[in-house]
Every structure is written in structure tokens, then in C-alpha cells.
CSV table of C-alpha atoms in Angstrom, one decimal:
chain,number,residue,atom,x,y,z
A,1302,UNK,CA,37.4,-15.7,-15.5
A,1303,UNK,CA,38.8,-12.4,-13.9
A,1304,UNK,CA,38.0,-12.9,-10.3
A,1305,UNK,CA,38.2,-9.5,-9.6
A,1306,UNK,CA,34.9,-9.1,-9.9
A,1307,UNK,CA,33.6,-11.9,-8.6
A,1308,UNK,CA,31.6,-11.2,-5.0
A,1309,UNK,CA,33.4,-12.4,-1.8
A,1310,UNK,CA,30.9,-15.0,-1.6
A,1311,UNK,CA,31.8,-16.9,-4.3
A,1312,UNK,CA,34.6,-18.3,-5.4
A,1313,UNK,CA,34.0,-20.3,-8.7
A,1314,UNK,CA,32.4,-19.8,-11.8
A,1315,UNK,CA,30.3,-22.6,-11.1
A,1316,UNK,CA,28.7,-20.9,-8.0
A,1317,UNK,CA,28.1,-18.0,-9.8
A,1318,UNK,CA,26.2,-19.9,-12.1
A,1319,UNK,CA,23.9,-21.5,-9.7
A,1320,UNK,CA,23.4,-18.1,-7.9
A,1321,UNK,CA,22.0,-16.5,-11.1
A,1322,UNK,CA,19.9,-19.7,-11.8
A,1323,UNK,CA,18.0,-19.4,-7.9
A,1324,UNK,CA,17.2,-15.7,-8.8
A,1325,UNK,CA,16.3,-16.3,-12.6
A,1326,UNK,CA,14.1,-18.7,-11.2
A,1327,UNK,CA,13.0,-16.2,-8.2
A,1328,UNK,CA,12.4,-13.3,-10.5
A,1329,UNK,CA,10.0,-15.4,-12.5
A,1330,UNK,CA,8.0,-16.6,-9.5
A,1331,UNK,CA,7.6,-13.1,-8.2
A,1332,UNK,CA,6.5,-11.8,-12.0
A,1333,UNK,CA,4.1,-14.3,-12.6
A,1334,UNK,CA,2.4,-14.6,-8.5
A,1335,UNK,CA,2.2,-11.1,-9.1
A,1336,UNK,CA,0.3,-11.3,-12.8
A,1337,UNK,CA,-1.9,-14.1,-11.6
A,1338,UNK,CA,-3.2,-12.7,-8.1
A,1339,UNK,CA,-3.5,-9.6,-10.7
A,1340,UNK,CA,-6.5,-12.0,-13.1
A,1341,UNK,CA,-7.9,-13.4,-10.0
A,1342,UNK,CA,-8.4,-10.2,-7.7
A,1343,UNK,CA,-9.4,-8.1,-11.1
A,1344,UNK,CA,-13.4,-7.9,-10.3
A,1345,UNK,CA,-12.6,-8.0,-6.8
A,1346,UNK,CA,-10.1,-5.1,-6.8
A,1347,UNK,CA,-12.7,-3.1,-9.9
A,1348,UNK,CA,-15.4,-2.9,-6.6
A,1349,UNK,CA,-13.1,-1.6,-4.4
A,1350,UNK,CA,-11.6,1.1,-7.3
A,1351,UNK,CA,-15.0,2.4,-8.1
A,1352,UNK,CA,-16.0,2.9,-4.1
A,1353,UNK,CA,-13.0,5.5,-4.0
A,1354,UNK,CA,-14.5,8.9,-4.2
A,1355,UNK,CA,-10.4,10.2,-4.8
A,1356,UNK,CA,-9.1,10.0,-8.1
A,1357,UNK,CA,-5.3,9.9,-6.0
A,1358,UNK,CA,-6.9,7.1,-4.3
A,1359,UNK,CA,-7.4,5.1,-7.6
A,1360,UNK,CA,-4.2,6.1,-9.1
A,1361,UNK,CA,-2.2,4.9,-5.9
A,1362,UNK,CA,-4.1,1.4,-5.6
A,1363,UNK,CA,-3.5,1.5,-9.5
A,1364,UNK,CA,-0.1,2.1,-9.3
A,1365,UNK,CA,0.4,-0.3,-6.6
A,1366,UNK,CA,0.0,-2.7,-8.7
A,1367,UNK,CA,1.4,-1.9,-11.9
A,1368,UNK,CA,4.0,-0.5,-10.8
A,1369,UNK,CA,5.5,-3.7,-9.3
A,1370,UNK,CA,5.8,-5.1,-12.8
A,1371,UNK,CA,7.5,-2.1,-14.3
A,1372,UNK,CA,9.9,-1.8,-11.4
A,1373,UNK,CA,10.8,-5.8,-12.2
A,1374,UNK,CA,10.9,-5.2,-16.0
A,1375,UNK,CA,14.8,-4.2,-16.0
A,1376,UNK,CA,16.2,-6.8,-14.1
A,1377,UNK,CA,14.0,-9.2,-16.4
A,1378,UNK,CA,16.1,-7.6,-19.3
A,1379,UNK,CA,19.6,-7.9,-16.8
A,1380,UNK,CA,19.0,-11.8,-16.7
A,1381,UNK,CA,17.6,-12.5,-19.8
A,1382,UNK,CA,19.2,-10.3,-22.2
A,1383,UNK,CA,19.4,-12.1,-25.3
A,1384,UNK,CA,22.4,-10.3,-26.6
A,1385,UNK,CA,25.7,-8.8,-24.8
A,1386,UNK,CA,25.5,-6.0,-22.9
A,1387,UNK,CA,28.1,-3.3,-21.0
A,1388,UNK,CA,28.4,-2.6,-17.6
A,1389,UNK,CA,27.2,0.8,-18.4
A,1390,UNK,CA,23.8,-0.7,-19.4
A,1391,UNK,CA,23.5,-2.9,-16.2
A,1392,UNK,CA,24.1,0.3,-14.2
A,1393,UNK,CA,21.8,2.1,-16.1
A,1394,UNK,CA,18.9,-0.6,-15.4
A,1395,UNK,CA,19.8,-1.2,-12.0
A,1396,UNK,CA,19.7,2.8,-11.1
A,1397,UNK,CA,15.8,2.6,-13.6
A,1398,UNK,CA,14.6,-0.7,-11.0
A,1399,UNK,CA,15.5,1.4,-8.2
A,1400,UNK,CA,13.7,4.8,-9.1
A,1401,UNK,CA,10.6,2.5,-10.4
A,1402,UNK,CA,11.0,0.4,-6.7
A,1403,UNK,CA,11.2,3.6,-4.8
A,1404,UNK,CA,7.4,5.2,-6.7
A,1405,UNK,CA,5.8,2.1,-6.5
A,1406,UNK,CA,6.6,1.2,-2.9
A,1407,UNK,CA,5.8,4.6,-2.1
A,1408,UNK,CA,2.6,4.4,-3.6
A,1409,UNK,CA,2.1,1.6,-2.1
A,1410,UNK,CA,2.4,3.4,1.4
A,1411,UNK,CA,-0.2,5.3,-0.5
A,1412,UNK,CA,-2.7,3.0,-0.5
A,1413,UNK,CA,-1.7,2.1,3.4
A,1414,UNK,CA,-2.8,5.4,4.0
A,1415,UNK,CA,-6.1,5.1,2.4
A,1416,UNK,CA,-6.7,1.8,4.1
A,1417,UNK,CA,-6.0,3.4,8.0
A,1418,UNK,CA,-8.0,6.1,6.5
A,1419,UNK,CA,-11.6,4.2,5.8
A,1420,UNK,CA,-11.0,2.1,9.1
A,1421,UNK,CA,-11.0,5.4,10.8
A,1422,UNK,CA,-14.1,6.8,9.2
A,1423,UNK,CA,-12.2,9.1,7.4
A,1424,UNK,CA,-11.2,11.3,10.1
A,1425,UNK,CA,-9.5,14.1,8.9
A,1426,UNK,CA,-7.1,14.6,11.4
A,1427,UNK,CA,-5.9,10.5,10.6
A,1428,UNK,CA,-5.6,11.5,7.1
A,1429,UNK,CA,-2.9,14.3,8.0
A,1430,UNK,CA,-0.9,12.1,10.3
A,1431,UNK,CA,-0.3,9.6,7.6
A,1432,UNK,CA,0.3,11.9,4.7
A,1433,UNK,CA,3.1,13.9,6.7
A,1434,UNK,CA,4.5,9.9,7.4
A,1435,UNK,CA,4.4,8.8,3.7
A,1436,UNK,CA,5.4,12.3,2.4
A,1437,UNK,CA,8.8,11.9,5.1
A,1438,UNK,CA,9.1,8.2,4.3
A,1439,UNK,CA,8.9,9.5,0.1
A,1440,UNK,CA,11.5,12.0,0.8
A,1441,UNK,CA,13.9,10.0,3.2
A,1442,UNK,CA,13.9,7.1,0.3
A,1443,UNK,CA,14.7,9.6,-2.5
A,1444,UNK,CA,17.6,11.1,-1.0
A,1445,UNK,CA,18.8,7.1,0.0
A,1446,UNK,CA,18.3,6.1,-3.2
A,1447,UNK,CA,20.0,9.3,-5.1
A,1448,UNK,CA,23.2,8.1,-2.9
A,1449,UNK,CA,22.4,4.5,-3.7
A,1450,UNK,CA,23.0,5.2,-7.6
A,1451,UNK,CA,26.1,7.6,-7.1
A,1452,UNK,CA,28.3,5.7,-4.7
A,1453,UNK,CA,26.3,2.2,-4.5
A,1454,UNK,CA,26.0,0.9,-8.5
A,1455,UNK,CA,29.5,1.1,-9.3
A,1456,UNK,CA,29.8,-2.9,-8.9
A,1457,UNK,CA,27.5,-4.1,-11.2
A,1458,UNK,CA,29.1,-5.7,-14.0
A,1459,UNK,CA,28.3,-7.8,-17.1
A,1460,UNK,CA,29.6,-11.2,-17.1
A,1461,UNK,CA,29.9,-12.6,-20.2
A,1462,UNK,CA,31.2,-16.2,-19.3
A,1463,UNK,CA,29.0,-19.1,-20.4
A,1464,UNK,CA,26.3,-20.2,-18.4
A,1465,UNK,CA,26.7,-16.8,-16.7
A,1466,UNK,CA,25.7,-13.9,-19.7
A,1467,UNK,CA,24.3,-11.6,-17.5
A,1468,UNK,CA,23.9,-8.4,-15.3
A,1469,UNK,CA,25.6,-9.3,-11.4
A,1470,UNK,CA,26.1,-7.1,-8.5
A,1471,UNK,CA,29.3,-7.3,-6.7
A,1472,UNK,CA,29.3,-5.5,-3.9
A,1473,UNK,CA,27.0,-4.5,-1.5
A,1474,UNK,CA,25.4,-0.9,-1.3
A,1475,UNK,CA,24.5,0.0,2.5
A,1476,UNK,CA,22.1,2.4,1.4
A,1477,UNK,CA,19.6,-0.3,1.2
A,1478,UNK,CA,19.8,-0.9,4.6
A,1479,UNK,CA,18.6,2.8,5.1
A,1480,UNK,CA,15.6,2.3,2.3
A,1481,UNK,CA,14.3,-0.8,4.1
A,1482,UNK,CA,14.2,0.8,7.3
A,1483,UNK,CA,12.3,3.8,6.0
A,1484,UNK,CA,9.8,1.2,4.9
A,1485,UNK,CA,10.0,-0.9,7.8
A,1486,UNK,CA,9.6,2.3,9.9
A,1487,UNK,CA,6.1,3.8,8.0
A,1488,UNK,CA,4.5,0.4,7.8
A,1489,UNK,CA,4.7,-0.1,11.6
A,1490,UNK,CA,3.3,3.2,11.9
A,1491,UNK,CA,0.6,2.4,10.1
A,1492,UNK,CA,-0.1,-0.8,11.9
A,1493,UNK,CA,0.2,1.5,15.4
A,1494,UNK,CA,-2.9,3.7,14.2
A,1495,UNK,CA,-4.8,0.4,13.3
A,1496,UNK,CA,-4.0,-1.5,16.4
A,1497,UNK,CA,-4.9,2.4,18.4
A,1498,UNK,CA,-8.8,2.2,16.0
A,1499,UNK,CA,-9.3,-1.5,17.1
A,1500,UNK,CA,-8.7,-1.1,20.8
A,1501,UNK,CA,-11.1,1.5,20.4
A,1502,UNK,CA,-13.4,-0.3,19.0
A,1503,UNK,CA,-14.5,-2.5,22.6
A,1504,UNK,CA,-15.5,1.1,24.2
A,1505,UNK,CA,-18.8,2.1,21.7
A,1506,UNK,CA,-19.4,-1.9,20.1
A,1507,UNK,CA,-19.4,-4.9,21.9
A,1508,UNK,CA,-16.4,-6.7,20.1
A,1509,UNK,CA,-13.0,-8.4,20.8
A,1510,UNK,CA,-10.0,-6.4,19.6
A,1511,UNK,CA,-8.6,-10.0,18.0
A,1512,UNK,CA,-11.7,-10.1,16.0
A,1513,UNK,CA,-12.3,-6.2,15.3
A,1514,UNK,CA,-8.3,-6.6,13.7
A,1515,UNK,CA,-9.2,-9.7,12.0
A,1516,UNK,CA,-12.2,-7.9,10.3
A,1517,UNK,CA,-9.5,-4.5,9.7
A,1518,UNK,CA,-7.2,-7.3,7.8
A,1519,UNK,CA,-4.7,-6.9,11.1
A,1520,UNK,CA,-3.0,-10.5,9.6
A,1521,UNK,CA,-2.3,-8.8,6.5
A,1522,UNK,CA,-0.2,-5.7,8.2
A,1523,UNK,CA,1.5,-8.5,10.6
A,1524,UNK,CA,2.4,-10.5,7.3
A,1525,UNK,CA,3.7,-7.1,5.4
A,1526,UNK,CA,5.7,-6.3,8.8
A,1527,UNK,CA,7.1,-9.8,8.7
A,1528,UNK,CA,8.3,-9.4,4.9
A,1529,UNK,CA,9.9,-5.7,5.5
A,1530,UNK,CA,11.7,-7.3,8.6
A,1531,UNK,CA,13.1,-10.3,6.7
A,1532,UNK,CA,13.9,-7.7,3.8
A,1533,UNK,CA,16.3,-5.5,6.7
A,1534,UNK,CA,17.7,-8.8,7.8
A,1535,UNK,CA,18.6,-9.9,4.1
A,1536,UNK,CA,20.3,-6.3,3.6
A,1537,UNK,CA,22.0,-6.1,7.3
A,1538,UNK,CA,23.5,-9.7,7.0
A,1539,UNK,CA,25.8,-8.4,4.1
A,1540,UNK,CA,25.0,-11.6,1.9
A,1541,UNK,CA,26.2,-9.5,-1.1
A,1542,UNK,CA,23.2,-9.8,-4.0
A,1543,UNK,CA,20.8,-11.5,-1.2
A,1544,UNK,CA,19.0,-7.9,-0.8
A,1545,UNK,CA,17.7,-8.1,-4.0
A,1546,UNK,CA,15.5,-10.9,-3.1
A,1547,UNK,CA,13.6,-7.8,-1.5
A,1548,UNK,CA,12.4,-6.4,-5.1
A,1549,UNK,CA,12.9,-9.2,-7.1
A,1550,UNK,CA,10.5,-11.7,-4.8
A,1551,UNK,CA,9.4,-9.8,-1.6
A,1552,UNK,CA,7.7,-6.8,-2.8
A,1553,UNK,CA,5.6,-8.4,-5.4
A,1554,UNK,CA,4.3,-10.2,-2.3
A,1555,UNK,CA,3.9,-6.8,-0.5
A,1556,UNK,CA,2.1,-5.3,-3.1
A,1557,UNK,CA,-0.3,-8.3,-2.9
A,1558,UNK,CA,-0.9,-8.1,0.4
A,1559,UNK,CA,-1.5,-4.4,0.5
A,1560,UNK,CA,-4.3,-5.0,-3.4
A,1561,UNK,CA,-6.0,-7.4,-0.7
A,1562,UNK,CA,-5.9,-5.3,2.2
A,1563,UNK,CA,-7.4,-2.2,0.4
A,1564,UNK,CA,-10.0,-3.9,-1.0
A,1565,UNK,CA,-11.2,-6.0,2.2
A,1566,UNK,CA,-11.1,-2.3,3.8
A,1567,UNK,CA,-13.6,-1.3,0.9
A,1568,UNK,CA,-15.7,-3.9,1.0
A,1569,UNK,CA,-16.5,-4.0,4.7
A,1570,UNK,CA,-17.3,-0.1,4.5
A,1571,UNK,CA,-20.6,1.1,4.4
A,1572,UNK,CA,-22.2,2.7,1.7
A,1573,UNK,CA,-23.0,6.1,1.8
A,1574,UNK,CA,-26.1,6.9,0.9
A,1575,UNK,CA,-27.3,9.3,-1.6
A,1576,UNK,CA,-31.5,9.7,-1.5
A,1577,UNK,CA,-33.2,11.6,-3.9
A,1578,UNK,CA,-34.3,15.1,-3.0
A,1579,UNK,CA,-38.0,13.4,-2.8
A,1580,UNK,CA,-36.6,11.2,-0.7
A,1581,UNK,CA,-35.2,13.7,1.6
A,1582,UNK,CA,-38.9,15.5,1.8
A,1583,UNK,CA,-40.6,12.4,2.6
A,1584,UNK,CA,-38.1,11.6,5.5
A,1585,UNK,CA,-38.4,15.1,6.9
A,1586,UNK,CA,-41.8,14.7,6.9
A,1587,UNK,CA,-41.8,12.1,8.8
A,1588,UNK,CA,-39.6,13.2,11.3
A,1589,UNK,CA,-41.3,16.3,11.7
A,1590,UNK,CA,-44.7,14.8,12.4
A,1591,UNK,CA,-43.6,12.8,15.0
A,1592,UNK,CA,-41.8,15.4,16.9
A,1593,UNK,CA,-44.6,17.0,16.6
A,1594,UNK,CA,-46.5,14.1,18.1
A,1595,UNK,CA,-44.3,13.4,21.1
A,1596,UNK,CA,-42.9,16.5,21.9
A,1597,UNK,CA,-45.8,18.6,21.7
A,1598,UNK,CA,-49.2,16.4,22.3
A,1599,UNK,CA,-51.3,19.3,22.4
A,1600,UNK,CA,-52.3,21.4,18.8
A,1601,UNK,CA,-50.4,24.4,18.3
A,1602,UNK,CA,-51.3,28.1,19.8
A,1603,UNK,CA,-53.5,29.7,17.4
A,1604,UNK,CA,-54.3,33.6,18.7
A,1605,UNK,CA,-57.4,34.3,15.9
A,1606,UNK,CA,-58.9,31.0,17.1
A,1607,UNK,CA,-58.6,32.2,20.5
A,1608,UNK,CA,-60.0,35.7,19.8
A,1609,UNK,CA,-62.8,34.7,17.7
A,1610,UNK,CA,-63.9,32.9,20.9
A,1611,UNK,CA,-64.0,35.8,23.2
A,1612,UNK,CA,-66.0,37.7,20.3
A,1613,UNK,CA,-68.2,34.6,20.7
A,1614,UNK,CA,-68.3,35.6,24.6
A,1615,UNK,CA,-68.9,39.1,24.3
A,1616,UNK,CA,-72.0,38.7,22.2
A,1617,UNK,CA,-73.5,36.5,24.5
């Protein structure tokens, strides 16, 4: 085998071999946790899509989902290809994962924002503060990943050696270390503003702020943090094809966590309530007579009454 394009890592065929096997076997794991969770948080997740008044909303919680699978579909085609292919083609699927990674993971921050959104009671001002951070986190992971497929998916080669027969990286791109820290970056963010709403929360209701976060899904964020930070330390540790663990494995897991996280949000908002216009007339009413009855005791000034009585007077 020509060991020039063999990673640093390895030094045998053999290891090679085994390496491909772990992330077959990882990439299969991630697609069907993903597909499953998908079938048993469907009527769960339909609730929580038909209380969003934002057709964006939907699309992004949509897309959160879906696009997970698409953005694993090439490197399902890389590993299992089930004839020969050039390095050209493995380039050409890595650079089509990574565009497909980069939407649905910024769709994903998407639906972040929606969730820090309702647990604000849709303050506007929240709204804009998270849109500018997932419009500058978009923006910071296009340009990383536009450098990414230039000068970063030039090592990807097919190996066709049996056992092997498939798409492998060789070399590591340090642009992913950039990417994950973008992502690390907007998702603490977004657990600041939570954290900020819940210690608010003790001031006008009598609650704990370890409860009020459990009730905002606080173990959720932690749990997303936690997979962002071990997908940094995969990239900074220079273990070669190791970062790829972060798409092929972690962020199905993200996305699950953020399909439960939204819809926990939507389910522990209130409804808003939308009376009839008879309703409205009956509750005006209401309030009107008994304004009437505490805030003025005494029947309103009428001036004919009053000057039919000194008529009354006169005549007499």
C-alpha cells in the first residue's frame, strides 16, 4: 500500500482498517439514534411545531432535524460506496457534508434562539440579541468553512485496498478548530441569557434558581456545552480523522438535545388565549360594573333629575 497517504497515526494497513470499522460502526449509531428519537418524539415534537406562531420558527426546528440526516448522507456514501470511487468524489462529498453541517447546525442555533426566546416571554429586545449572535456565528462558520474546502480537503483520498474501499482523510484541517469554537462560543451565549432569566426568576416568584433551570431544560444546555467542548478537544488534540466524530456521532446528539429542549420550552408555555368577541363584551361588562361598584358607591350625577326636583320646590 503507498504509505504516502497514510495519516501519521497509523502505520499499517491493518490499523487503518480497524479505524474505518469504529467510525462505520459510529456513523451508523449516530444515523439510526437520530431516526429513532425522530419516531418517538414525533407527536411530541407535532405539539410543540403547531404552538409556533413563526413559520421561520417551524422551518428551523424542522430543519434541525432533518437536516442532521442529510448533512450524514455523504459520508454514508464515503464508507459504504458500493463501487470505486476517485479522490475527486470524496472531496466533492466531504466539501457537500460540510456545507449541509454548517445550515443545519446553524439552524439549529436557530431553534436556541427560539427556545431563550419563549423563556423570556418573548421580549423583543432578547430576540435581537440572539439574532445578531446566530447571524455572526452563521457568517463566521461560512467564511471557516469556504477556507476549510480550499486549503483543508486536499487530503482526502480513496483507498482502494481490501478491507479498506473507502473515502479517508489524511490530514488534519485546522479550520475546524475555528468552526467548533464559533459553536462553542454561541451556545454559551445562549446558556448566559438563560442562566441571567432564571436568577431573575427568585425576585417576582418564589422559586429556587436550580429548579427554575431545571423546569427551562438548564441540563439540556449543560449537556450541549459538554458535547461542543469534547468536539474542540477532539479537533485541538490533532488526532487526525478523530474531529469527525463531531458530525458523524456528536451532533446527531446535539440536534436531539436541542428537538427536546424546544419542545419542553413549548410545552411549559402558557397558552395564549384568544376569546370570542362575545367573550370580550361579557368580561368588560363585568369589569365595568364592579368598578362602578367599588369605586363609585354612590349612583351617578344626573342634572335633569336634579332640576326636576327644584321645579318640584318652586311649585310648592
Amino acid at each position: 500500500m503507498n504509505t504516502t497517504v497514510m495519516p501519521h497515526l497509523y502505520h499499517s494497513p491493518a490499523e487503518v482498517s480497524h479505524a474505518l470499522f469504529l467510525f462505520r460502526c459510529l456513523l451508523l449509531v449516530g444515523f439510526t439514534v437520530l431516526v429513532w428519537d425522530g419516531f418517538l418524539m414525533f407527536t411530541r415534537e407535532l405539539k410543540a411545531i403547531r404552538k409556533m406562531d413563526n413559520l421561520a420558527y417551524r422551518c428551523a426546528f424542522i430543519w434541525n432535524r432533518v437536516g442532521v440526516l442529510f448533512s450524514l448522507s455523504p459520508y454514508l456514501i464515503g464508507l459504504f460506496s458500493p463501487r470505486p470511487l476517485t479522490d475527486k468524489i470524496c472531496q466533492n462529498l466531504e466539501i457537500s457534508a460540510s456545507i449541509l453541517y454548517v445550515v443545519a447546525d446553524s439552524l439549529g442555533n436557530l431553534s436556541a434562539v427560539v427556545t431563550v426566546f419563549l423563556l423570556w416571554n418573548r421580549r423583543p429586545g432578547t430576540l435581537a440579541l440572539l439574532l445578531s449572535g446566530a447571524v455572526v456565528a452563521f457568517c463566521c462558520n461560512i467564511v471557516l468553512m469556504v477556507l476549510n474546502s480550499v486549503y483543508g480537503f486536499t487530503e482526502i483520498k480513496w483507498i482502494p485496498d481490501a478491507g479498506i474501499d473507502s473515502c479517508y482523510v489524511v490530514d488534519y484541517s485546522r479550520y475546524i478548530i475555528g468552526i467548533y469554537s464559533v459553536q462553542l462560543c454561541f451556545d454559551v451565549y445562549a446558556a448566559i441569557l438563560v442562566l441571567i432569566n432564571a436568577m431573575d426568576m427568585p425576585r417576582t416568584v418564589n422559586t429556587q434558581i436550580l429548579g427554575a433551570l431545571r423546569s427551562q431544560g438548564g441540563w439540556l444546555l449543560l449537556a450541549t456545552l459538554v458535547l461542543r467542548l469534547l468536539n474542540l478537544l477532539l479537533a485541538i488534540l490533532h488526532w487526525t480523522t478523530f474531529w469527525l466524530l463531531g458530525i458523524i456521532v456528536i451532533e446527531p446528539l446535539i440536534s436531539i438535545l436541542n428537538a427536546r429542549l424546544i419542545a419542553q420550552t413549548c410545552e411549559h408555555e402558557p397558552a395564549e388565549r384568544s376569546p370570542s368577541p362575545e367573550g370580550q363584551d361579557i368580561v368588560y361588562m363585568i369589569e365595568l360594573t364592579t368598578d362602578i361598584k367599588v369605586d363609585s358607591p354612590r349612583p351617578p350625577y344626573d342634572r335633569y333629575a336634579r332640576r326636576s326636583r327644584r321645579v318640584k320646590s318652586d311649585m310648592c
